[in-house]
CSV table of N, CA and C in Angstrom, one decimal:
chain,number,residue,atom,x,y,z
A,1,ASP,N,11.0,-400.9,8.5
A,1,ASP,CA,12.1,-400.2,7.1
A,1,ASP,C,13.4,-400.5,8.0
A,2,GLY,N,14.3,-400.6,6.6
A,2,GLY,CA,15.7,-401.0,7.3
A,2,GLY,C,16.1,-402.4,7.0
A,3,HIS,N,15.6,-403.4,6.5
A,3,HIS,CA,15.8,-404.7,6.6
A,3,HIS,C,15.8,-404.9,5.2
A,4,MET,N,16.5,-406.2,4.7
A,4,MET,CA,17.1,-406.5,3.6
A,4,MET,C,15.8,-406.6,2.6
A,5,LYS,N,15.9,-406.3,1.3
A,5,LYS,CA,15.0,-406.6,0.4
A,5,LYS,C,14.3,-408.3,0.4
A,6,GLY,N,12.9,-408.5,0.5
A,6,GLY,CA,12.4,-410.1,1.0
A,6,GLY,C,12.6,-410.4,2.0
A,7,SER,N,12.7,-409.5,3.2
A,7,SER,CA,12.4,-410.2,4.4
A,7,SER,C,11.5,-410.5,4.9
A,8,THR,N,11.4,-411.4,6.2
A,8,THR,CA,10.2,-412.0,6.3
A,8,THR,C,9.5,-410.7,7.4
A,9,HIS,N,10.4,-410.2,8.0
A,9,HIS,CA,9.9,-408.6,8.6
A,9,HIS,C,8.8,-407.8,7.7
A,10,TYR,N,9.0,-407.9,6.6
A,10,TYR,CA,8.1,-407.0,5.7
A,10,TYR,C,6.8,-407.9,5.8
A,11,GLU,N,6.5,-409.1,5.7
A,11,GLU,CA,5.6,-409.7,5.5
A,11,GLU,C,4.6,-410.2,7.4
A,12,GLY,N,5.1,-410.0,8.1
A,12,GLY,CA,5.0,-409.9,9.4
A,12,GLY,C,5.1,-411.0,10.0
A,13,ARG,N,6.2,-411.9,9.4
A,13,ARG,CA,6.5,-413.3,10.2
A,13,ARG,C,7.3,-413.3,10.6
A,14,ALA,N,8.2,-412.0,11.3
A,14,ALA,CA,9.5,-412.3,11.9
A,14,ALA,C,9.6,-411.1,13.0
A,15,VAL,N,10.4,-411.5,14.2
A,15,VAL,CA,10.5,-410.5,15.2
A,15,VAL,C,11.8,-410.1,15.2
A,16,ASP,N,12.7,-409.5,15.6
A,16,ASP,CA,14.0,-409.3,16.5
A,16,ASP,C,14.2,-409.1,18.3
A,17,ILE,N,14.5,-409.6,19.2
A,17,ILE,CA,14.6,-409.7,20.3
A,17,ILE,C,15.9,-409.3,20.6
A,18,PHE,N,16.0,-408.1,21.0
A,18,PHE,CA,17.1,-407.3,21.0
A,18,PHE,C,17.9,-407.7,23.0
A,19,VAL,N,19.0,-407.9,22.6
A,19,VAL,CA,19.6,-407.9,23.8
A,19,VAL,C,21.2,-407.1,24.0
A,20,ARG,N,21.0,-405.6,23.8
A,20,ARG,CA,22.0,-404.5,24.0
A,20,ARG,C,22.2,-404.2,25.0
A,21,PRO,N,23.4,-403.7,25.1
A,21,PRO,CA,24.6,-403.9,24.3
A,21,PRO,C,25.2,-405.3,24.2
A,22,VAL,N,26.3,-405.4,23.5
A,22,VAL,CA,26.7,-406.7,23.1
A,22,VAL,C,28.0,-406.6,24.3
A,23,SER,N,27.6,-408.0,25.1
A,23,SER,CA,28.1,-408.3,26.1
A,23,SER,C,28.4,-409.5,26.4
A,24,ALA,N,28.8,-410.2,27.4
A,24,ALA,CA,29.2,-411.4,27.7
A,24,ALA,C,27.7,-411.9,28.0
A,25,GLY,N,27.1,-411.1,29.0
A,25,GLY,CA,26.1,-411.4,29.6
A,25,GLY,C,24.5,-411.5,28.8
A,26,ASN,N,25.0,-410.1,28.0
A,26,ASN,CA,23.7,-410.4,27.1
A,26,ASN,C,24.3,-411.6,25.8
A,27,LYS,N,24.9,-412.0,25.6
A,27,LYS,CA,24.9,-413.0,24.7
A,27,LYS,C,24.7,-413.9,25.5
A,28,GLN,N,24.7,-414.5,26.9
A,28,GLN,CA,24.1,-415.7,27.3
A,28,GLN,C,23.0,-415.5,27.6
A,29,ARG,N,22.2,-414.6,27.7
A,29,ARG,CA,20.9,-414.2,27.7
A,29,ARG,C,20.3,-414.3,26.1
A,30,GLY,N,21.0,-414.0,25.5
A,30,GLY,CA,20.6,-414.5,24.0
A,30,GLY,C,20.9,-415.6,23.4
A,31,TRP,N,21.6,-416.6,24.1
A,31,TRP,CA,21.6,-417.7,23.5
A,31,TRP,C,20.4,-418.4,24.2
A,32,ALA,N,20.2,-418.1,25.3
A,32,ALA,CA,19.1,-418.8,26.2
A,32,ALA,C,17.7,-418.6,25.1
A,33,ILE,N,17.8,-417.1,24.9
A,33,ILE,CA,16.5,-417.2,23.8
A,33,ILE,C,16.2,-418.1,23.1
A,34,ALA,N,17.3,-418.2,22.5
A,34,ALA,CA,17.9,-418.2,20.8
A,34,ALA,C,17.3,-420.2,21.1
A,35,HIS,N,18.1,-420.7,22.0
A,35,HIS,CA,17.8,-422.2,22.2
A,35,HIS,C,16.0,-422.2,22.7
A,36,TYR,N,15.5,-421.6,23.8
A,36,TYR,CA,14.3,-421.8,23.8
A,36,TYR,C,13.3,-421.8,22.5
A,37,LEU,N,13.7,-421.2,21.7
A,37,LEU,CA,13.2,-420.8,20.7
A,37,LEU,C,12.8,-422.2,19.8
A,38,VAL,N,14.2,-422.5,19.3
A,38,VAL,CA,14.8,-424.0,19.0
A,38,VAL,C,13.8,-425.0,19.4
A,39,ALA,N,14.1,-425.1,20.8
A,39,ALA,CA,13.3,-426.0,21.4
A,39,ALA,C,11.8,-426.3,21.1
A,40,GLN,N,11.4,-425.1,21.0
A,40,GLN,CA,9.5,-425.1,20.8
A,40,GLN,C,9.4,-424.5,19.6
A,41,ALA,N,10.4,-424.8,18.4
A,41,ALA,CA,10.1,-424.7,17.1
A,41,ALA,C,8.5,-425.1,16.3
A,42,ASP,N,8.4,-426.6,16.5
A,42,ASP,CA,7.5,-427.0,16.2
A,42,ASP,C,5.8,-426.9,16.8
A,43,ARG,N,6.2,-426.5,18.3
A,43,ARG,CA,4.7,-425.8,18.6
A,43,ARG,C,4.4,-424.1,18.2
A,44,LEU,N,5.5,-423.8,17.9
A,44,LEU,CA,5.4,-422.4,17.5
A,44,LEU,C,5.5,-422.1,16.5
A,45,ASP,N,5.7,-422.9,15.0
A,45,ASP,CA,5.4,-422.7,14.0
A,45,ASP,C,7.0,-422.0,13.4
A,46,ILE,N,8.3,-422.3,14.2
A,46,ILE,CA,9.0,-421.5,13.8
A,46,ILE,C,9.9,-422.2,12.6
A,47,GLN,N,10.2,-421.1,11.7
A,47,GLN,CA,11.3,-421.2,10.5
A,47,GLN,C,12.8,-421.5,11.1
A,48,THR,N,12.9,-420.3,11.3
A,48,THR,CA,14.6,-419.6,11.2
A,48,THR,C,14.6,-418.9,12.8
A,49,VAL,N,15.8,-419.2,13.3
A,49,VAL,CA,16.5,-418.7,14.4
A,49,VAL,C,17.7,-418.4,14.2
A,50,ILE,N,18.1,-417.0,14.2
A,50,ILE,CA,19.7,-416.4,14.1
A,50,ILE,C,20.0,-415.6,14.7
A,51,PHE,N,21.3,-416.1,15.6
A,51,PHE,CA,21.8,-415.3,16.9
A,51,PHE,C,23.4,-415.4,16.7
A,52,ASP,N,24.1,-414.1,17.2
A,52,ASP,CA,25.2,-414.1,16.9
A,52,ASP,C,26.4,-415.0,16.1
A,53,ASP,N,25.9,-414.6,14.4
A,53,ASP,CA,26.3,-415.1,13.7
A,53,ASP,C,26.4,-416.3,13.4
A,54,ARG,N,25.2,-417.6,13.9
A,54,ARG,CA,25.1,-418.7,13.7
A,54,ARG,C,23.3,-418.6,13.1
A,55,LEU,N,22.8,-419.5,12.8
A,55,LEU,CA,21.8,-420.1,12.2
A,55,LEU,C,21.0,-421.4,12.0
A,56,TRP,N,20.0,-421.3,12.8
A,56,TRP,CA,19.2,-422.6,12.7
A,56,TRP,C,17.8,-422.4,11.9
A,57,ARG,N,17.7,-423.4,11.2
A,57,ARG,CA,16.6,-423.7,10.1
A,57,ARG,C,15.5,-424.9,10.1
A,58,ALA,N,14.8,-425.3,10.6
A,58,ALA,CA,13.6,-426.1,10.8
A,58,ALA,C,13.6,-426.9,9.4
A,59,GLY,N,14.0,-428.4,9.8
A,59,GLY,CA,14.0,-429.5,9.2
A,59,GLY,C,15.1,-429.6,8.2
A,60,ASP,N,15.9,-428.6,8.3
A,60,ASP,CA,17.3,-428.9,7.4
A,60,ASP,C,18.2,-430.4,8.0
A,61,GLY,N,17.9,-430.4,9.3
A,61,GLY,CA,18.8,-431.8,9.9
A,61,GLY,C,20.3,-431.2,10.4
A,62,GLU,N,20.5,-430.0,10.1
A,62,GLU,CA,21.9,-429.6,10.1
A,62,GLU,C,22.4,-428.8,11.5
A,63,GLY,N,21.2,-428.8,12.3
A,63,GLY,CA,21.6,-428.0,13.7
A,63,GLY,C,21.9,-426.4,13.2
A,64,TRP,N,22.7,-425.9,14.4
A,64,TRP,CA,23.3,-424.7,14.1
A,64,TRP,C,24.4,-424.7,13.3
A,65,ARG,N,24.7,-423.4,12.2
A,65,ARG,CA,25.3,-423.6,11.5
A,65,ARG,C,25.7,-421.9,11.1
A,66,ASP,N,27.1,-421.8,10.6
A,66,ASP,CA,27.4,-420.5,10.6
A,66,ASP,C,26.6,-419.5,9.7
A,67,TYR,N,26.1,-418.7,10.0
A,67,TYR,CA,25.6,-417.7,9.3
A,67,TYR,C,26.1,-416.5,8.4
A,68,ASP,N,25.3,-416.5,7.3
A,68,ASP,CA,26.4,-415.7,6.3
A,68,ASP,C,25.5,-414.3,5.9
A,69,PRO,N,25.7,-413.6,6.7
A,69,PRO,CA,25.4,-412.1,6.6
A,69,PRO,C,25.3,-411.5,5.2
A,70,PRO,N,24.4,-410.4,4.8
A,70,PRO,CA,24.2,-410.0,3.5
A,70,PRO,C,25.7,-409.3,3.6
A,71,SER,N,26.0,-409.0,2.3
A,71,SER,CA,27.2,-408.4,2.2
A,71,SER,C,27.0,-407.0,1.8
A,72,ARG,N,26.5,-406.3,3.0
A,72,ARG,CA,26.3,-404.7,2.8
A,72,ARG,C,26.8,-404.4,3.7
A,73,SER,N,27.2,-402.8,3.5
A,73,SER,CA,27.5,-401.8,4.4
A,73,SER,C,26.6,-401.6,5.9
A,74,GLY,N,27.0,-401.1,6.8
A,74,GLY,CA,26.3,-401.3,8.2
A,74,GLY,C,27.1,-401.8,9.1
A,75,ASP,N,26.4,-401.7,10.3
A,75,ASP,CA,26.9,-402.0,11.5
A,75,ASP,C,26.8,-403.8,11.5
A,76,ARG,N,28.1,-403.9,11.8
A,76,ARG,CA,28.1,-405.7,11.8
A,76,ARG,C,27.7,-406.3,13.0
A,77,ALA,N,27.4,-405.6,13.9
A,77,ALA,CA,27.0,-406.5,15.5
A,77,ALA,C,25.6,-406.6,14.8
A,78,ILE,N,24.7,-405.6,14.0
A,78,ILE,CA,23.6,-405.9,13.8
A,78,ILE,C,23.3,-407.2,12.2
A,79,LEU,N,24.3,-406.7,11.7
A,79,LEU,CA,24.2,-407.7,10.4
A,79,LEU,C,24.4,-409.3,10.6
A,80,GLU,N,25.3,-409.4,11.6
A,80,GLU,CA,25.7,-410.7,12.3
A,80,GLU,C,24.7,-411.1,13.4
A,81,HIS,N,23.5,-410.2,13.6
A,81,HIS,CA,22.9,-410.9,14.7
A,81,HIS,C,23.5,-410.5,16.0
A,82,ARG,N,24.3,-410.0,16.4
A,82,ARG,CA,25.3,-410.6,17.6
A,82,ARG,C,24.2,-409.8,19.0
A,83,ASP,N,23.8,-408.6,18.5
A,83,ASP,CA,22.9,-407.8,19.5
A,83,ASP,C,21.2,-407.9,19.6
A,84,HIS,N,20.9,-409.1,18.9
A,84,HIS,CA,19.8,-409.5,18.6
A,84,HIS,C,19.5,-411.0,18.2
A,85,VAL,N,18.2,-411.4,18.3
A,85,VAL,CA,18.0,-412.8,18.5
A,85,VAL,C,16.8,-412.5,17.2
A,86,HIS,N,17.0,-413.0,15.9
A,86,HIS,CA,16.1,-412.7,15.0
A,86,HIS,C,15.1,-414.4,15.0
A,87,VAL,N,14.0,-414.3,14.8
A,87,VAL,CA,13.1,-415.3,14.7
A,87,VAL,C,12.3,-415.4,13.5
A,88,ASP,N,11.6,-416.2,12.9
A,88,ASP,CA,10.4,-415.8,12.1
A,88,ASP,C,9.8,-417.3,11.9
A,89,VAL,N,8.4,-417.4,11.4
A,89,VAL,CA,8.2,-418.6,11.2
A,89,VAL,C,7.0,-418.8,9.9
A,90,PHE,N,6.7,-419.9,9.8
A,90,PHE,CA,6.5,-420.3,8.8
A,90,PHE,C,4.9,-419.9,8.5
A,91,GLU,N,4.7,-419.5,6.9
A,91,GLU,CA,3.5,-418.7,6.3
A,91,GLU,C,2.1,-419.4,7.0
């Protein structure tokens, strides 16, 4: 509960890996996790990784790009994925 409508969390295809509180050390940990997931994307069938207001999507050839969080009220650190790494897999 609490994710936006249509979230892959509701399909059981996504997890969030929290690195709280937001700090320089946890940002470094989050990026290490995010880069590991991207490096293992083929093996783990990963579709999307989001962290620190950046998004990576398998197969689009763009690499990391700015993330456009949903325009809804709430904690910006959560909406911008600054306190957690989001990862989802293909169906």
